[in-house]
Amino acid sequence: MTSTSKPHTDQPGEPATTRVGTVVIGGGQAGLAAGYYLRRAGADFVVLDAQSGPGGTWRHGWDSLRLFSPARYSPLPGWWMPDQPGEPFPTSRHVRRYLADYEHRYQLPVQRPVDVERVDADRDTLLVSAARRRWRADAVISATGSWRCPHRPRYPGHDLFTGGQLHTVSYRRPAPFAGQRVAVIGGGNSAAQILAEVSTVADTVWLTAHPPRFLPDDVDGRVLFDIATRREIAARQNQPDTGGVAGLGDIVMVPAVRAARDRGILHAHPMADRLTPAGLAWNDGTHIAVDTIIWCTGFRPDLSHLAPLKLSLTGAGTPRTDGTRSLDQPRLHLLGYGDWTGTGSATLVGAARTARDCVAQITGTRARQPFRTA
Ligand code: FAD
């Protein structure tokens, strides 16, 4: 790796270009985990993050959002997340503080706010461009998450509905919906949790594309992570696949969701066929009027900055990778996002594992360098 982090201007009027070994794009948990291993390998690197402060996605989300596992099941490499007094399942504010302390502890070179606009292949390097700066790198780790790319499916009549509509990204708390009739759309954890609390103040209806799959009450993040760990170990030892968590179900029965079930709220109906000015309609003639629709319909990987690389996509629409490495552009790694970049890599503990292998490929070494914590 080169170690010449010295800005120079390519041409008059061009943005200053800094030469660096590895650029990590995104300073959320995945980017920080990569930073930890790059630091430990003694690599020359920088982390560029679009936000004004630390925390990644955990800066956002609704007020009551919590991890679905205790702190000690959600560590980044090197340092356990401290317990949160009085909260067996840490709040998002606690996770945010942990990530802020983490980057300080390991003196990770995070630059903010830097919104990377594009990555281009240029000779034997990758050129990373933001509004007023450029970095020329031997390797790029893209760890931009998916929060900035909310997915909202389009149904016939989507322009007709005159009520309120919002996506999970904009939802904060139930109070604004008090007394309303609200449709919550989506079959995952976000939908179940938002439905659970909105139903305490509003008349709710739950619509899903497929019947929701509830995990057993005694299965929380601890069990999910144990299963993912067993699978990972088996893969490393070339043993038969022990199976992932998908067969178990999707929705973790956190206390608020269990309470909603006990109140008889968790009955899902098949998704409507179209929107109308007043609500939602099915082809059999059924119609329901609603004041607000909350779309809890997920996210897509935030990859627009990679468009200049013209990466080919899998049938699922994600760039083709071997582990975290792009098959089309070997200097590029994709980290976080989902299982397609490594088992559980969009979770805290999974990000740690995949970051380790990703950085080992980039630096070509697992050598442990001593480094001080702040
Ligand atoms: P992010 O946290 O989104 O970080 C990406 C960073 O990159 C952001 O700061 C973003 O601003 C920045 N960025 C994006 N584009 C650019 C760009 N072009 N240039 C520069 N910077 C850019 N995981 C668990 O382990 N346990 C849980 O209990 C859990 N619960 C969850 C509950 C919900 C409702 C959600 C949505 C997720 C949950 N997760 C949980 C999953 C997971 O922890 C998060 O999705 C996680 O934040 C992903 O981390 P990341 O670093 O990949 O992305």
XYZ file of C-alpha atoms and ligand atoms in Angstrom:
427
model
C 0.000 0.000 0.000
C 1.205 3.492 -0.738
C 1.435 5.929 2.108
C 1.575 9.272 0.401
C -1.536 11.057 1.673
C -0.471 14.291 0.083
C -2.958 16.450 -1.774
C -1.966 17.619 -5.228
C -3.936 19.238 -7.993
C -4.137 17.237 -11.221
C -4.920 20.238 -13.413
C -5.623 23.897 -12.755
C -9.234 24.327 -11.692
C -9.647 20.616 -10.901
C -10.465 19.499 -7.349
C -7.421 18.588 -5.228
C -6.590 14.874 -5.439
C -5.237 12.928 -2.465
C -3.324 9.693 -3.027
C -4.306 7.043 -0.500
C -4.115 3.257 -0.209
C -7.752 2.515 0.583
C -10.846 4.697 0.619
C -13.764 3.476 2.718
C -17.001 5.130 1.599
C -19.475 5.258 4.480
C -18.763 5.728 8.189
C -21.514 3.546 9.646
C -20.829 0.311 11.496
C -19.548 -1.529 8.397
C -17.161 1.296 7.441
C -15.859 1.531 11.014
C -15.301 -2.236 11.223
C -13.280 -2.016 8.008
C -11.398 0.946 9.492
C -10.490 -1.109 12.553
C -8.893 -3.871 10.490
C -7.172 -1.420 8.139
C -5.697 0.322 11.179
C -4.587 -2.963 12.634
C -2.895 -3.914 9.347
C -1.045 -0.592 9.345
C -2.708 0.420 6.074
C -2.960 3.928 4.649
C -6.672 4.730 4.452
C -9.432 7.254 4.930
C -13.140 6.864 5.754
C -15.482 9.291 3.980
C -18.943 9.742 5.455
C -21.789 11.873 4.137
C -23.326 12.680 7.510
C -22.492 15.556 9.831
C -21.743 13.223 12.775
C -21.053 9.613 13.713
C -23.599 6.779 13.985
C -24.566 5.768 10.432
C -28.146 4.625 10.186
C -28.466 4.659 13.960
C -28.727 8.460 13.778
C -32.139 7.897 12.223
C -35.025 5.564 12.872
C -37.994 5.929 15.173
C -37.820 7.020 18.800
C -38.498 3.593 20.331
C -36.105 1.666 18.045
C -33.928 -0.813 19.923
C -31.503 -3.572 19.069
C -33.228 -6.928 19.156
C -30.332 -8.428 21.107
C -28.362 -7.447 24.219
C -25.273 -5.272 23.842
C -22.790 -8.113 24.190
C -24.266 -9.790 21.091
C -23.615 -6.717 18.976
C -19.898 -5.961 19.127
C -17.733 -4.370 16.506
C -14.196 -5.811 16.410
C -11.909 -5.083 19.332
C -14.323 -3.539 21.807
C -17.605 -4.859 23.233
C -20.584 -2.568 23.193
C -21.063 -1.515 26.838
C -24.347 -2.522 28.490
C -26.970 0.198 28.726
C -28.098 0.491 32.351
C -31.758 -0.468 32.733
C -32.136 -1.431 29.057
C -31.584 -5.113 28.258
C -31.957 -4.261 24.539
C -30.003 -1.060 23.828
C -31.694 1.967 22.315
C -30.547 3.423 18.985
C -29.133 6.404 20.916
C -26.889 3.988 22.844
C -25.687 2.331 19.614
C -24.994 5.773 18.155
C -22.866 6.713 21.154
C -21.007 3.376 20.934
C -20.147 4.045 17.275
C -19.000 7.579 18.092
C -16.812 6.320 20.951
C -15.541 3.497 18.766
C -14.158 5.730 16.046
C -12.562 7.945 18.685
C -11.104 4.979 20.578
C -9.357 3.613 17.488
C -8.559 7.066 16.077
C -10.180 6.194 12.789
C -9.557 8.842 10.116
C -13.182 9.671 9.317
C -13.847 12.791 7.238
C -17.318 14.402 7.444
C -19.408 15.487 5.802
C -18.102 14.072 2.533
C -20.758 12.812 0.148
C -19.051 10.698 -2.507
C -20.633 11.354 -5.861
C -18.798 8.856 -8.049
C -16.103 6.225 -8.306
C -14.272 5.844 -11.620
C -11.666 3.367 -12.782
C -8.597 5.357 -13.824
C -5.476 3.549 -14.982
C -4.571 1.077 -12.202
C -6.453 2.984 -9.524
C -9.925 4.041 -8.530
C -10.785 7.723 -8.469
C -13.247 8.701 -5.730
C -14.944 12.072 -6.262
C -16.914 14.318 -3.926
C -17.989 17.904 -4.608
C -14.644 19.598 -3.973
C -12.230 16.719 -3.312
C -10.889 13.625 -5.026
C -8.989 10.595 -3.782
C -6.939 8.260 -5.951
C -6.907 4.830 -4.292
C -5.563 1.345 -4.820
C -8.722 -0.088 -3.284
C -12.192 1.145 -2.369
C -14.552 -0.345 0.196
C -18.115 0.800 -0.419
C -20.063 0.613 2.869
C -22.889 3.045 2.218
C -25.739 0.993 3.663
C -29.290 1.317 2.381
C -31.026 3.916 4.564
C -30.767 6.566 1.847
C -32.579 4.294 -0.648
C -36.036 3.562 0.746
C -38.013 1.204 -1.476
C -41.650 1.904 -2.141
C -43.435 -0.400 -4.576
C -45.749 1.270 -7.073
C -49.337 0.131 -7.266
C -52.001 1.242 -9.732
C -53.512 4.501 -8.537
C -50.473 5.525 -6.484
C -50.980 9.157 -7.531
C -54.680 9.128 -6.691
C -54.585 8.667 -2.915
C -55.253 11.984 -1.196
C -54.362 10.960 2.362
C -50.953 11.010 4.015
C -48.176 8.657 2.960
C -44.783 8.036 4.504
C -42.024 5.449 4.426
C -40.276 3.881 7.432
C -37.463 6.438 6.972
C -39.809 9.280 7.930
C -41.644 7.581 10.789
C -40.697 8.794 14.288
C -43.520 8.184 16.778
C -47.215 7.221 16.904
C -48.647 10.488 18.291
C -49.294 12.233 14.915
C -51.607 9.374 13.923
C -53.827 9.472 17.006
C -57.478 8.891 16.099
C -56.711 8.084 12.459
C -57.299 4.995 10.383
C -53.834 3.867 9.286
C -52.696 1.171 6.851
C -49.280 -0.299 7.621
C -47.835 -2.069 4.589
C -44.985 -4.587 4.795
C -44.220 -7.970 6.326
C -40.922 -7.418 8.161
C -39.695 -6.223 11.523
C -40.138 -2.525 10.796
C -43.774 -3.030 9.837
C -44.508 -5.194 12.877
C -42.877 -2.756 15.293
C -44.489 0.348 13.786
C -47.881 -1.373 13.602
C -47.511 -2.401 17.240
C -47.089 1.154 18.482
C -49.344 3.002 16.020
C -52.151 0.601 16.940
C -52.042 1.952 20.495
C -53.399 5.323 19.273
C -54.989 4.602 15.881
C -57.299 2.155 14.129
C -54.861 0.084 12.066
C -54.997 -2.379 9.203
C -51.935 -4.463 8.267
C -51.321 -5.410 4.633
C -48.533 -7.722 3.463
C -47.513 -9.173 0.088
C -46.934 -12.574 1.738
C -48.207 -13.970 5.032
C -45.907 -12.680 7.805
C -43.634 -15.245 9.435
C -43.232 -14.809 13.187
C -40.234 -16.179 15.017
C -40.913 -18.162 18.200
C -41.187 -15.924 21.270
C -37.920 -17.207 22.706
C -35.911 -16.434 19.552
C -34.310 -12.997 19.610
C -31.089 -11.638 18.170
C -29.042 -13.935 20.411
C -30.353 -17.074 18.725
C -30.150 -15.508 15.269
C -26.519 -14.591 15.789
C -25.701 -18.059 17.165
C -27.202 -19.626 14.047
C -25.293 -17.236 11.784
C -22.087 -18.014 13.696
C -22.524 -21.781 13.321
C -23.119 -21.310 9.603
C -20.049 -19.132 9.230
C -17.817 -21.608 11.086
C -19.113 -24.488 8.951
C -18.374 -22.531 5.778
C -14.843 -21.715 6.937
C -14.195 -25.386 7.701
C -15.723 -26.534 4.389
C -18.420 -28.370 6.355
C -22.016 -28.799 5.052
C -24.196 -25.679 5.339
C -25.896 -25.701 8.749
C -28.697 -23.476 7.408
C -29.433 -19.812 7.954
C -32.105 -18.003 9.893
C -34.511 -17.610 6.981
C -36.227 -20.940 7.653
C -37.131 -19.865 11.177
C -39.167 -16.785 10.343
C -38.701 -13.043 9.887
C -40.309 -11.115 12.693
C -38.595 -10.982 16.073
C -41.226 -10.969 18.822
C -39.860 -8.011 20.743
C -42.002 -7.025 23.783
C -44.030 -4.373 21.896
C -44.880 -6.815 19.101
C -45.842 -9.527 21.599
C -48.093 -7.021 23.355
C -49.731 -6.140 20.022
C -50.367 -9.829 19.366
C -51.950 -10.148 22.797
C -54.239 -7.214 21.909
C -55.285 -9.062 18.722
C -53.613 -6.567 16.381
C -51.282 -8.822 14.371
C -53.722 -9.966 11.686
C -52.336 -9.372 8.216
C -54.456 -9.068 5.072
C -53.203 -9.625 1.518
C -51.922 -6.422 -0.079
C -54.543 -4.417 -1.972
C -54.574 -4.347 -5.774
C -54.669 -0.561 -6.105
C -54.877 2.774 -4.336
C -57.953 4.959 -4.626
C -58.470 8.625 -3.669
C -59.769 7.515 -0.256
C -57.829 4.369 0.466
C -57.086 0.886 -0.830
C -59.092 -1.459 -3.036
C -59.078 -5.111 -4.020
C -60.251 -6.616 -7.305
C -63.053 -8.496 -5.511
C -64.720 -5.141 -4.826
C -63.484 -4.658 -1.252
C -62.456 -1.100 -0.378
C -61.128 0.395 2.826
C -60.822 4.088 3.566
C -57.679 5.183 5.396
C -56.213 8.514 6.438
C -52.562 7.502 6.218
C -50.469 4.774 4.609
C -47.136 3.853 6.206
C -44.952 1.985 3.705
C -42.596 -0.338 5.620
C -41.397 -1.875 2.397
C -37.684 -1.942 2.877
C -34.594 -0.474 1.331
C -32.235 -1.042 -1.560
C -28.417 -0.829 -1.435
C -27.198 2.761 -1.823
C -24.887 2.274 -4.815
C -25.490 5.216 -7.152
C -21.893 6.429 -6.667
C -20.691 3.195 -8.325
C -22.684 3.755 -11.534
C -19.604 4.916 -13.549
C -18.043 1.471 -12.985
C -20.922 -0.149 -14.908
C -20.950 -3.227 -12.667
C -22.963 -6.180 -13.950
C -25.804 -7.308 -11.717
C -27.135 -10.607 -10.426
C -30.757 -11.630 -10.956
C -31.484 -10.038 -7.588
C -30.187 -6.717 -8.895
C -27.037 -6.565 -6.762
C -23.488 -6.273 -8.158
C -21.798 -9.622 -8.761
C -19.352 -10.354 -5.938
C -17.149 -13.105 -4.577
C -17.479 -12.471 -0.855
C -17.062 -8.719 -0.648
C -14.937 -8.335 -3.790
C -16.572 -7.127 -6.996
C -16.174 -9.639 -9.814
C -16.066 -6.828 -12.396
C -13.729 -4.467 -10.537
C -11.333 -6.352 -8.218
C -10.168 -3.109 -6.554
C -13.702 -2.594 -5.267
C -15.249 -4.292 -2.222
C -18.836 -4.009 -1.046
C -19.421 -4.308 2.688
C -22.632 -4.334 4.736
C -25.826 -4.107 2.635
C -26.992 -7.721 3.128
C -26.110 -11.380 3.060
C -24.896 -11.087 -0.528
C -21.723 -9.477 0.854
C -21.294 -12.046 3.674
C -23.452 -13.783 6.252
C -25.231 -11.201 8.383
C -22.994 -8.401 7.116
C -25.775 -5.822 7.555
C -25.781 -6.488 11.300
C -23.270 -5.203 13.848
C -21.662 -8.534 14.582
C -21.824 -9.685 10.957
C -20.182 -6.478 9.729
C -17.236 -7.248 11.981
C -16.719 -10.681 10.461
C -16.995 -9.680 6.848
C -14.825 -6.589 7.349
C -12.011 -8.795 8.635
C -11.969 -10.936 5.482
C -12.464 -7.935 3.219
C -9.464 -6.085 4.657
C -7.334 -9.240 4.648
C -7.907 -9.473 0.895
C -6.991 -5.835 0.354
C -3.887 -5.763 2.510
C -2.868 -9.310 1.676
C -2.072 -9.884 5.307
C -3.676 -10.629 8.617
C -0.618 -9.198 10.329
C -1.435 -7.609 13.650
C 0.047 -4.156 14.089
C 0.096 -2.605 17.540
C -2.013 0.528 17.745
C -3.078 2.728 20.579
C -6.619 3.530 21.579
C -7.553 7.075 22.441
P -25.253 2.574 7.552
O -25.398 2.476 9.018
O -26.433 3.044 6.769
O -24.009 3.531 7.275
C -23.704 3.957 5.969
C -23.084 5.326 6.059
O -22.635 5.670 4.756
C -24.054 6.408 6.488
O -23.448 7.251 7.438
C -24.352 7.150 5.183
O -24.678 8.507 5.368
C -23.034 7.006 4.472
N -23.133 7.158 3.012
C -24.086 6.690 2.188
N -23.810 7.043 0.914
C -22.644 7.740 0.951
C -21.830 8.372 -0.041
N -22.169 8.347 -1.342
N -20.700 9.028 0.349
C -20.341 9.055 1.658
N -21.080 8.459 2.636
C -22.206 7.810 2.277
N -28.641 -4.806 13.204
C -28.236 -5.460 14.310
O -27.104 -5.919 14.383
N -29.096 -5.614 15.368
C -30.341 -5.084 15.362
O -31.072 -5.227 16.323
C -30.774 -4.353 14.204
N -32.009 -3.778 14.149
C -32.339 -3.017 13.061
C -33.582 -2.389 13.030
C -33.940 -1.586 11.938
C -35.274 -0.924 11.899
C -33.046 -1.417 10.864
C -33.414 -0.549 9.667
C -31.829 -2.072 10.877
C -31.471 -2.880 11.971
N -30.253 -3.549 11.999
C -29.879 -4.246 13.120
C -29.439 -3.636 10.770
C -28.174 -2.857 10.676
O -27.491 -2.747 11.897
C -28.264 -1.504 9.974
O -28.959 -1.549 8.776
C -26.891 -0.892 9.819
O -27.000 0.451 10.104
C -26.141 -1.074 8.502
O -24.818 -0.563 8.686
P -23.940 -0.008 7.503
O -22.688 0.524 8.104
O -23.855 -1.044 6.449
O -24.803 1.184 6.888
